[in-house]
PDB file of C-alpha atoms in Angstrom:
ATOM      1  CA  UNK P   1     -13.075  63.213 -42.460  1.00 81.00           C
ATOM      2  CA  UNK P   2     -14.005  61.546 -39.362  1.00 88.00           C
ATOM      3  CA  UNK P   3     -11.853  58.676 -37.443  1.00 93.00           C
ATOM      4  CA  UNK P   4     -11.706  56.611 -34.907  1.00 95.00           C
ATOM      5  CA  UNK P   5      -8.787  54.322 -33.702  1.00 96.00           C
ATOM      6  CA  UNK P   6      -9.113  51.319 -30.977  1.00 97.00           C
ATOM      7  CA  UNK P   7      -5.614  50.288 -30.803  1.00 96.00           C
ATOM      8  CA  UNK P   8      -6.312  47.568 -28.420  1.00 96.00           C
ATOM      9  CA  UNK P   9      -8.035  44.542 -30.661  1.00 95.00           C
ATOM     10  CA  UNK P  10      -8.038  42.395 -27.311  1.00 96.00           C
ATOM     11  CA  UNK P  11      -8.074  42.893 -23.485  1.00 97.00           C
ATOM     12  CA  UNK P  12      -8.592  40.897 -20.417  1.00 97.00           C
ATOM     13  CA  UNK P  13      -9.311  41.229 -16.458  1.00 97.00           C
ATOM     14  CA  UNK P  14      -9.994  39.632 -13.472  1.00 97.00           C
ATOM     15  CA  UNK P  15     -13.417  39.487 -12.343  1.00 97.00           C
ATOM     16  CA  UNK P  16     -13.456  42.406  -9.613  1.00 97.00           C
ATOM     17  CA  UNK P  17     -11.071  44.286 -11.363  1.00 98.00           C
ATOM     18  CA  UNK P  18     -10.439  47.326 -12.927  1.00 98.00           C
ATOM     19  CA  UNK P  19      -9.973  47.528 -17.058  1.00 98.00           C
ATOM     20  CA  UNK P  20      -9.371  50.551 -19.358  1.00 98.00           C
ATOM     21  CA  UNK P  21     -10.016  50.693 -23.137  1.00 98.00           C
ATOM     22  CA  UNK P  22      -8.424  53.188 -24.648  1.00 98.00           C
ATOM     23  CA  UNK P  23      -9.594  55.503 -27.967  1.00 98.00           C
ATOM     24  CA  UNK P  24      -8.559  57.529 -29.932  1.00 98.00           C
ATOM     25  CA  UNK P  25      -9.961  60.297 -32.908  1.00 97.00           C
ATOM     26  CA  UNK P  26      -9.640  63.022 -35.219  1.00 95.00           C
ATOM     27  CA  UNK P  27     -12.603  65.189 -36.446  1.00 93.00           C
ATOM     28  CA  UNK P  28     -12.334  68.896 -38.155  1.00 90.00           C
ATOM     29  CA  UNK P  29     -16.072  69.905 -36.425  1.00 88.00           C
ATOM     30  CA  UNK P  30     -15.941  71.301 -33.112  1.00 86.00           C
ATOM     31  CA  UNK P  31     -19.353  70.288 -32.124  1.00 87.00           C
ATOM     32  CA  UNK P  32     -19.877  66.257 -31.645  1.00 91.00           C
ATOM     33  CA  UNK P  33     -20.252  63.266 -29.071  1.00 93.00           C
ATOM     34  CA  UNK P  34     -18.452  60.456 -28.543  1.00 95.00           C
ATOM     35  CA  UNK P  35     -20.027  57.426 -27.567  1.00 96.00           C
ATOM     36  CA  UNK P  36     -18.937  53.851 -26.167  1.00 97.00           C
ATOM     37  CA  UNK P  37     -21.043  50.914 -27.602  1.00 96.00           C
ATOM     38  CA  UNK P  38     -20.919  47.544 -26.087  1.00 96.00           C
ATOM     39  CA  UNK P  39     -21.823  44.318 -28.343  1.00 95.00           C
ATOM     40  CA  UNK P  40     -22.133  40.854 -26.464  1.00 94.00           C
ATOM     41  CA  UNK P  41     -22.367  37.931 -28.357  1.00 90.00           C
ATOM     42  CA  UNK P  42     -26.069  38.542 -29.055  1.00 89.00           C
ATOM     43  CA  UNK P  43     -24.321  40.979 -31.052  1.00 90.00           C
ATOM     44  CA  UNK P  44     -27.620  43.741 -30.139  1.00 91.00           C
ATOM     45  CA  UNK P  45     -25.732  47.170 -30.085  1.00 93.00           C
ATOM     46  CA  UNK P  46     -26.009  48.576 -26.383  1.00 94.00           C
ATOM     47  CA  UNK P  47     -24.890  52.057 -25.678  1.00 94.00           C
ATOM     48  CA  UNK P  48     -22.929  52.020 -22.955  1.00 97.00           C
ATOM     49  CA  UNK P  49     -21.894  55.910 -22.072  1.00 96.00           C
ATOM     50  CA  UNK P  50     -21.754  58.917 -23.938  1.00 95.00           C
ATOM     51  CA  UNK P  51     -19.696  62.401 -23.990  1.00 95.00           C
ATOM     52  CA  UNK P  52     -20.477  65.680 -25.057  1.00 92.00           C
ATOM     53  CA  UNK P  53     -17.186  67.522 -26.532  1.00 91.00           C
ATOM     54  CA  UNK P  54     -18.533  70.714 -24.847  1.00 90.00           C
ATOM     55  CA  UNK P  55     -18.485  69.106 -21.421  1.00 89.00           C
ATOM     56  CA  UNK P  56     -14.999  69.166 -19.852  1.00 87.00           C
ATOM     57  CA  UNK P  57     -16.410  66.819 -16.918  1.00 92.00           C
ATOM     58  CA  UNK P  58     -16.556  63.424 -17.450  1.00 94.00           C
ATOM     59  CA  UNK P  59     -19.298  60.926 -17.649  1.00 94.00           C
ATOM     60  CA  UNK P  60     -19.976  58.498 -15.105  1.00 94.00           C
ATOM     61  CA  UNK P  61     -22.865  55.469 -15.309  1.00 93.00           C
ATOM     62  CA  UNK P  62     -22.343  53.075 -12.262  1.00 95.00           C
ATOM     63  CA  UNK P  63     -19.574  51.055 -13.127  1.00 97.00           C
ATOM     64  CA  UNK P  64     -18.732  53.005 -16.415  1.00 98.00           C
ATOM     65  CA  UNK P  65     -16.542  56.229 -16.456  1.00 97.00           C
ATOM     66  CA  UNK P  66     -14.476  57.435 -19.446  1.00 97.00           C
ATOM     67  CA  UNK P  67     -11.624  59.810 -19.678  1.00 97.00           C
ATOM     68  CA  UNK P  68     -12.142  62.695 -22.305  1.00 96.00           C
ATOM     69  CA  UNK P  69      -8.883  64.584 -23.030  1.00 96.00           C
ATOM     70  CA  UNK P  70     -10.269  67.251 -26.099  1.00 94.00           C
ATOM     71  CA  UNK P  71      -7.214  68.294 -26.830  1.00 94.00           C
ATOM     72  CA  UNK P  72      -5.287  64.838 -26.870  1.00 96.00           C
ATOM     73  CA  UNK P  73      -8.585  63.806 -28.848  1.00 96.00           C
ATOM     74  CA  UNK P  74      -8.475  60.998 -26.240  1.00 97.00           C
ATOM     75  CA  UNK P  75     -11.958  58.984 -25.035  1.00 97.00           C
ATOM     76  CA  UNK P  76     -11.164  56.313 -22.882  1.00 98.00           C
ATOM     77  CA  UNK P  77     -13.817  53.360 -21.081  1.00 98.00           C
ATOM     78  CA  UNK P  78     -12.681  52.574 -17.770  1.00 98.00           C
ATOM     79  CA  UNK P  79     -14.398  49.948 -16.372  1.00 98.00           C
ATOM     80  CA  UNK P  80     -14.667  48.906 -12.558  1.00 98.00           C
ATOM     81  CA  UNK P  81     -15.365  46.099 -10.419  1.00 97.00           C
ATOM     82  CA  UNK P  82     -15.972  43.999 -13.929  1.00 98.00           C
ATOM     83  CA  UNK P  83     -18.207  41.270 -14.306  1.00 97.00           C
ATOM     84  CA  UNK P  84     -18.889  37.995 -16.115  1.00 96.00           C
ATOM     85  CA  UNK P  85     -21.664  40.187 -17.892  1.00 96.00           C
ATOM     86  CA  UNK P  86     -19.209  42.759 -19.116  1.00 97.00           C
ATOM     87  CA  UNK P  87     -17.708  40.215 -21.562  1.00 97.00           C
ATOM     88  CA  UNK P  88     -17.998  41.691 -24.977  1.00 97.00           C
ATOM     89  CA  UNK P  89     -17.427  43.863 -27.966  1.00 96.00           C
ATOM     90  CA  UNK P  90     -16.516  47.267 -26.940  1.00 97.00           C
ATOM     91  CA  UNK P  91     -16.746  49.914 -29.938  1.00 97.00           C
ATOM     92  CA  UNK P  92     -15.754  53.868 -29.659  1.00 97.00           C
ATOM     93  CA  UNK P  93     -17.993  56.168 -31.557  1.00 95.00           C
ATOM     94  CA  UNK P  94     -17.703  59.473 -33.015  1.00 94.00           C
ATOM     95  CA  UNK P  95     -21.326  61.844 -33.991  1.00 90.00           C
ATOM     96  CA  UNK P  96     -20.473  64.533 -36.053  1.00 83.00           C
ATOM     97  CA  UNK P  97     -22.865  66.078 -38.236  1.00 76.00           C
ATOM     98  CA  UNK P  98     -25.750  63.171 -39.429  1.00 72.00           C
ATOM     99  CA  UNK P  99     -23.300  60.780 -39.465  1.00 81.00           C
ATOM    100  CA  UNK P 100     -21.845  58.325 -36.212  1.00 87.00           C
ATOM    101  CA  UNK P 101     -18.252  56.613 -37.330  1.00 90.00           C
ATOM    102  CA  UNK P 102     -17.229  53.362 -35.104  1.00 93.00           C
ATOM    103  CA  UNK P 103     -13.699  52.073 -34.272  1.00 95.00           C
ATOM    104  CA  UNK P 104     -12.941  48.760 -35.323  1.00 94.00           C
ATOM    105  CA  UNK P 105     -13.402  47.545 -31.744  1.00 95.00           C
ATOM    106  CA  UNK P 106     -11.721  46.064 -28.565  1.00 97.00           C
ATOM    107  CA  UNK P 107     -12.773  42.180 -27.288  1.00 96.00           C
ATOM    108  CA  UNK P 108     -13.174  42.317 -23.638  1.00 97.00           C
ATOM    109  CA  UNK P 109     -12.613  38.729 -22.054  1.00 97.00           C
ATOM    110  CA  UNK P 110     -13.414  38.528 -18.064  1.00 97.00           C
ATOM    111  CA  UNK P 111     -11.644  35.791 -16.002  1.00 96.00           C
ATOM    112  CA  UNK P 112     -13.629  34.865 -13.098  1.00 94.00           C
TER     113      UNK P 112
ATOM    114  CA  UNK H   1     -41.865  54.226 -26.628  1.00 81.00           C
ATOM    115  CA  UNK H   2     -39.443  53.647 -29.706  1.00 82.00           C
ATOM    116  CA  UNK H   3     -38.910  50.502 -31.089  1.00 90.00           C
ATOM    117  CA  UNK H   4     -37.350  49.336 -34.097  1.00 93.00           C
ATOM    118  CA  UNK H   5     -37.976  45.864 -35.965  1.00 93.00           C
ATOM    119  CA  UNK H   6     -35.157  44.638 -38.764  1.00 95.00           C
ATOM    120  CA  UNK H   7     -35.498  41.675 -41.015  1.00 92.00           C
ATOM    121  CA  UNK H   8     -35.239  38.921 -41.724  1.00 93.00           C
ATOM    122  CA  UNK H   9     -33.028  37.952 -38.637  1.00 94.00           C
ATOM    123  CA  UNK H  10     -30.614  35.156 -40.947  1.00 95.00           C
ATOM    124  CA  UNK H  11     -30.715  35.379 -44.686  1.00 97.00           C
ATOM    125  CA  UNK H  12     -28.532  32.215 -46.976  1.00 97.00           C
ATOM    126  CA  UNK H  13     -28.666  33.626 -50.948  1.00 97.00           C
ATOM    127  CA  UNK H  14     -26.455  32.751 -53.929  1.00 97.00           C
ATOM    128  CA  UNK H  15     -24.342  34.903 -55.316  1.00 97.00           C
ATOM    129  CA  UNK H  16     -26.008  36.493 -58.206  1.00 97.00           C
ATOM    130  CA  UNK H  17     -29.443  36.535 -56.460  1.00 97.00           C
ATOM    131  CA  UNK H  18     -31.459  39.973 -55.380  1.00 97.00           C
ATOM    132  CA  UNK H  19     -31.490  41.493 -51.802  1.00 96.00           C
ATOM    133  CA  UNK H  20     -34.272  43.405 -49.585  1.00 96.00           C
ATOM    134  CA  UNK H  21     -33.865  43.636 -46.048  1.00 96.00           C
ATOM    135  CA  UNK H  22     -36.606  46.169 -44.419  1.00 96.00           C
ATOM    136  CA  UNK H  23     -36.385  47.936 -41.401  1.00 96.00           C
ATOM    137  CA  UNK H  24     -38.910  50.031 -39.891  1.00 96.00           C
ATOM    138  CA  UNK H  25     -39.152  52.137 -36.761  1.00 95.00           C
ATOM    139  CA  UNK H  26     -42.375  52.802 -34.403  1.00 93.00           C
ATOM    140  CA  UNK H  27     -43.001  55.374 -31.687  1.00 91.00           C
ATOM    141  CA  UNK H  28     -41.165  58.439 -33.308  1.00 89.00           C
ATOM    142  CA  UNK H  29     -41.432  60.449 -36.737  1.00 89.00           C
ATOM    143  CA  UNK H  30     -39.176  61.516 -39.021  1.00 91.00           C
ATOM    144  CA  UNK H  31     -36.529  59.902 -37.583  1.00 93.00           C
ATOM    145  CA  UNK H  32     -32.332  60.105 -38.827  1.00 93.00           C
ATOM    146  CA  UNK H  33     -31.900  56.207 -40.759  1.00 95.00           C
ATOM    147  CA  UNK H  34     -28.956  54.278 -41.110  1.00 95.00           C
ATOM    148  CA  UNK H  35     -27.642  50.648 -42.189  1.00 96.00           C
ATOM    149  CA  UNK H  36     -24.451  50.013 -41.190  1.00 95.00           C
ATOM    150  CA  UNK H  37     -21.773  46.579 -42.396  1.00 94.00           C
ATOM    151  CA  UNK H  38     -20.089  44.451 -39.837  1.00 92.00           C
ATOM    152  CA  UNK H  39     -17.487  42.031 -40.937  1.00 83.00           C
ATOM    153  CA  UNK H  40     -17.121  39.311 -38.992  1.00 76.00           C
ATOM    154  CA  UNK H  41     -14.590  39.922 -36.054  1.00 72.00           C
ATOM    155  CA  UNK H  42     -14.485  43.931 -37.296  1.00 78.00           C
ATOM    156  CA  UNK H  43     -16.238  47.424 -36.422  1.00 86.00           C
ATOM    157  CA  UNK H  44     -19.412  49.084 -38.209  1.00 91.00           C
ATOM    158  CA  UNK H  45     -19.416  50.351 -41.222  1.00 91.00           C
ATOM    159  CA  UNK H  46     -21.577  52.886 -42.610  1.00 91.00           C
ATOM    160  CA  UNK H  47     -23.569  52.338 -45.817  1.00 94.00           C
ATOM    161  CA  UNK H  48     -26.126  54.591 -45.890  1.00 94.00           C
ATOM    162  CA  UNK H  49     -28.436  57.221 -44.534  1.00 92.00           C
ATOM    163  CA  UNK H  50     -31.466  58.660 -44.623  1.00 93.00           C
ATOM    164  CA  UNK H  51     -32.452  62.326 -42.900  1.00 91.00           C
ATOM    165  CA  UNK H  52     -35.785  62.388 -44.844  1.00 91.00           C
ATOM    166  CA  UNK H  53     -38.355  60.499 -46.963  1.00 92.00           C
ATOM    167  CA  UNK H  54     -36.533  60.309 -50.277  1.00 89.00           C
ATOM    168  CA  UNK H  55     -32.952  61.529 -49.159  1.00 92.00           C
ATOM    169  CA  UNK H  56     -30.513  59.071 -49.103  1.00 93.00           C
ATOM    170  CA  UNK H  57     -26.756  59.672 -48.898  1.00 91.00           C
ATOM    171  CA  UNK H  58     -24.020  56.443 -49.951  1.00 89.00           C
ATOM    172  CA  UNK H  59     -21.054  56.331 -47.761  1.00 85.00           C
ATOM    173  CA  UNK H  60     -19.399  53.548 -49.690  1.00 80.00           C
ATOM    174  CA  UNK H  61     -19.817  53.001 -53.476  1.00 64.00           C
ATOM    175  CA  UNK H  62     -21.014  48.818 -54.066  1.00 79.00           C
ATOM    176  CA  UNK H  63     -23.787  46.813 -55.341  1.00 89.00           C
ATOM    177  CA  UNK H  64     -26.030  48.054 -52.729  1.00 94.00           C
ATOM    178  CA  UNK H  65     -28.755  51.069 -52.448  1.00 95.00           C
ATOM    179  CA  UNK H  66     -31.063  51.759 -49.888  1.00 96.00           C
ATOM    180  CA  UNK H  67     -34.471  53.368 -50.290  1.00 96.00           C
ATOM    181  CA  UNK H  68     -36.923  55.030 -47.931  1.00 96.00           C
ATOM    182  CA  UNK H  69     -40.619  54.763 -49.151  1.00 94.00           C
ATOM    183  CA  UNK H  70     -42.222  55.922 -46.174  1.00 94.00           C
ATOM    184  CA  UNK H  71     -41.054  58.565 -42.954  1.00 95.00           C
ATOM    185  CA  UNK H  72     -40.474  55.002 -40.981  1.00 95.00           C
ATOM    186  CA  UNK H  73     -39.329  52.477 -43.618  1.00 96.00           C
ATOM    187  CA  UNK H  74     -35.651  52.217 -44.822  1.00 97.00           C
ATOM    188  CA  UNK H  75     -34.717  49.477 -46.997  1.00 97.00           C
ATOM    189  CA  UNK H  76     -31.414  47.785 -48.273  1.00 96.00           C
ATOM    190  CA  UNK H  77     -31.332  46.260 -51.730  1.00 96.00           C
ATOM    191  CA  UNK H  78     -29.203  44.779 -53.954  1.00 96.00           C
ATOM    192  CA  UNK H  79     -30.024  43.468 -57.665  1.00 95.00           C
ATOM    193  CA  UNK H  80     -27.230  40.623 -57.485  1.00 96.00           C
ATOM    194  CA  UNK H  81     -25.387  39.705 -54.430  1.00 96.00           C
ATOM    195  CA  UNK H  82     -21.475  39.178 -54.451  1.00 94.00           C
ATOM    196  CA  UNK H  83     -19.627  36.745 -52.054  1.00 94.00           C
ATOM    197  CA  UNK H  84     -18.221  40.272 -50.576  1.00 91.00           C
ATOM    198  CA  UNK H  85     -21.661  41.262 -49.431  1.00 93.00           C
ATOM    199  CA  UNK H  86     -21.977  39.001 -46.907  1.00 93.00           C
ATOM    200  CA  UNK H  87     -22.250  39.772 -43.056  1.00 93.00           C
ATOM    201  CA  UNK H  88     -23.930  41.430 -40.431  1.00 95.00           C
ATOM    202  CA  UNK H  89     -26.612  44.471 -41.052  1.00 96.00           C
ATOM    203  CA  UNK H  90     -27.459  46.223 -38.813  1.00 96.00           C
ATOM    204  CA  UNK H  91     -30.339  49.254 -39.343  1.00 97.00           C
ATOM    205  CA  UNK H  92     -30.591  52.272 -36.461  1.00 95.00           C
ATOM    206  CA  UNK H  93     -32.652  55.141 -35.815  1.00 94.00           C
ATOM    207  CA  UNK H  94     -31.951  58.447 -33.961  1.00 91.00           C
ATOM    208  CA  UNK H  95     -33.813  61.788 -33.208  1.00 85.00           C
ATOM    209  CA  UNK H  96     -31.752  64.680 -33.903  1.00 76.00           C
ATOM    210  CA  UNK H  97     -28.294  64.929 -34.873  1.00 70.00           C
ATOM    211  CA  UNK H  98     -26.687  64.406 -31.522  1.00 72.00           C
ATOM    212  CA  UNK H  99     -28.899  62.243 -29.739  1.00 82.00           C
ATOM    213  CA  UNK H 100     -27.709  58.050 -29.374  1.00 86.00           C
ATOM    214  CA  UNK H 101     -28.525  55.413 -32.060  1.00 89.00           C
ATOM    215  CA  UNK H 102     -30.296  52.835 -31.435  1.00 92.00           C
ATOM    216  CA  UNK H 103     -29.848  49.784 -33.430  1.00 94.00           C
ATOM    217  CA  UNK H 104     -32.430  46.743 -34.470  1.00 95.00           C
ATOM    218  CA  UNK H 105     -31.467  43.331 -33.937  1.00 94.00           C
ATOM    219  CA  UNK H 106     -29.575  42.727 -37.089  1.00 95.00           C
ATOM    220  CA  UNK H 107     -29.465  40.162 -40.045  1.00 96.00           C
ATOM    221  CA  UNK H 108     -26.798  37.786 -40.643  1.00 95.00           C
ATOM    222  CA  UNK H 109     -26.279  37.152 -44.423  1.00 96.00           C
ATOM    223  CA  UNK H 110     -24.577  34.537 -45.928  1.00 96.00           C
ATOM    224  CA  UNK H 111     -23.853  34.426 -49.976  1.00 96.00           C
ATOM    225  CA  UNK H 112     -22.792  31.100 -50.954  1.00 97.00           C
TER     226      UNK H 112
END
């Protein structure tokens, strides 16, 4: 079975800032991605960064990097220089085979 | 390009009543389906999904079944709707087994 833990429910930052979400999983397949999905209160699904487990470098999209440790089964969102329009629902995802399994989530508030 | 269309957007039904919520995708063929739960406040959960016209695989035994009459079309039914049911649907699409989801807009459903 596939599954993914966001231990943080809630986080905050200062505008400008730097903020880190962390996540956590456990899958038996050795071949999968791991995705971060961000949810404003639109609540439209927007991927945010992705991560193939083959890839031992890290992805990077502007302001978005994450941390993959395989081993730890560790994929964490660090965020930099955040702004206003960060503000949202931040979900980890795990693809395995056909099927993509979500953490429950961490609320990201920014304080200007 | 891809585009997917969901709904209807908000949905109010008594409890007892029948369900359909449609969701088709244009720009792609035979694309990987899903419908996926969100509680209010909580992460996604998978219902269904659908790798082919006819092939439909339950994640979570309830009142609800999905169909998929057509390559594009996957639909979400229910013959009587229970308080539990309500909450945020949200249909996707993907291409391949490791490639993103992408997610329609979503219907809010209320039972009363």
């Amino acid at each position: 079975a596939q599954t993914v833990t966001q231990s943080q429910p809630e986080m905050s930052v200062q505008e400008a800032e730097t903020v880190t979400l962390s996540c956590t999983y456990d899958t038996s397949e050795s071949d999968y991605y791991l995705f971060w999905y961000k949810q404003p209160p639109s609540r439209q699904m927007i991927l945010v960064i992705r991560q193939e487990a083959y890839k031992q470098q890290n992805a990077t999209e502007n302001r978005f990097s994450v941390n993959f440790q395989k081993a730890a089964k560790s994929f964490s969102l660090k965020i930099s220089d955040s702004q206003l329009g960060d503000a949202a629902m931040y979900f980890c995802a795990l693809q395995g085979a056909q099927k993509l399994v979500f953490g429950q989530g961490t609320r990201l508030t920014i304080n200007p | 390009s891809q585009t997917i269309h969901q709904w209807p957007a908000t949905l109010v039904q008594p409890v007892g009543s029948p369900l359909s919520l449609e969701c088709t995708v244009e720009g792609t063929s035979n694309p990987n389906l899903y419908w996926y739960r969100q509680a209010a406040g909580r992460g996604l959960q998978l219902l269904f999904y659908s790798v082919g016209i006819g092939q439909i695989s339950s994640e979570v035994p309830q009142n609800l079944s999905a169909s998929r009459p057509q390559d594009r079309q996957f639909i979400l039914s229910s013959k009587k709707l229970l308080l539990s049911d309500s909450g945020f649907y949200l249909c996707a699409w993907r291409w391949g087994d490791h490639s993103p989801l992408h997610f329609g807009n979503g219907t809010r459903l209320t039972v009363t």
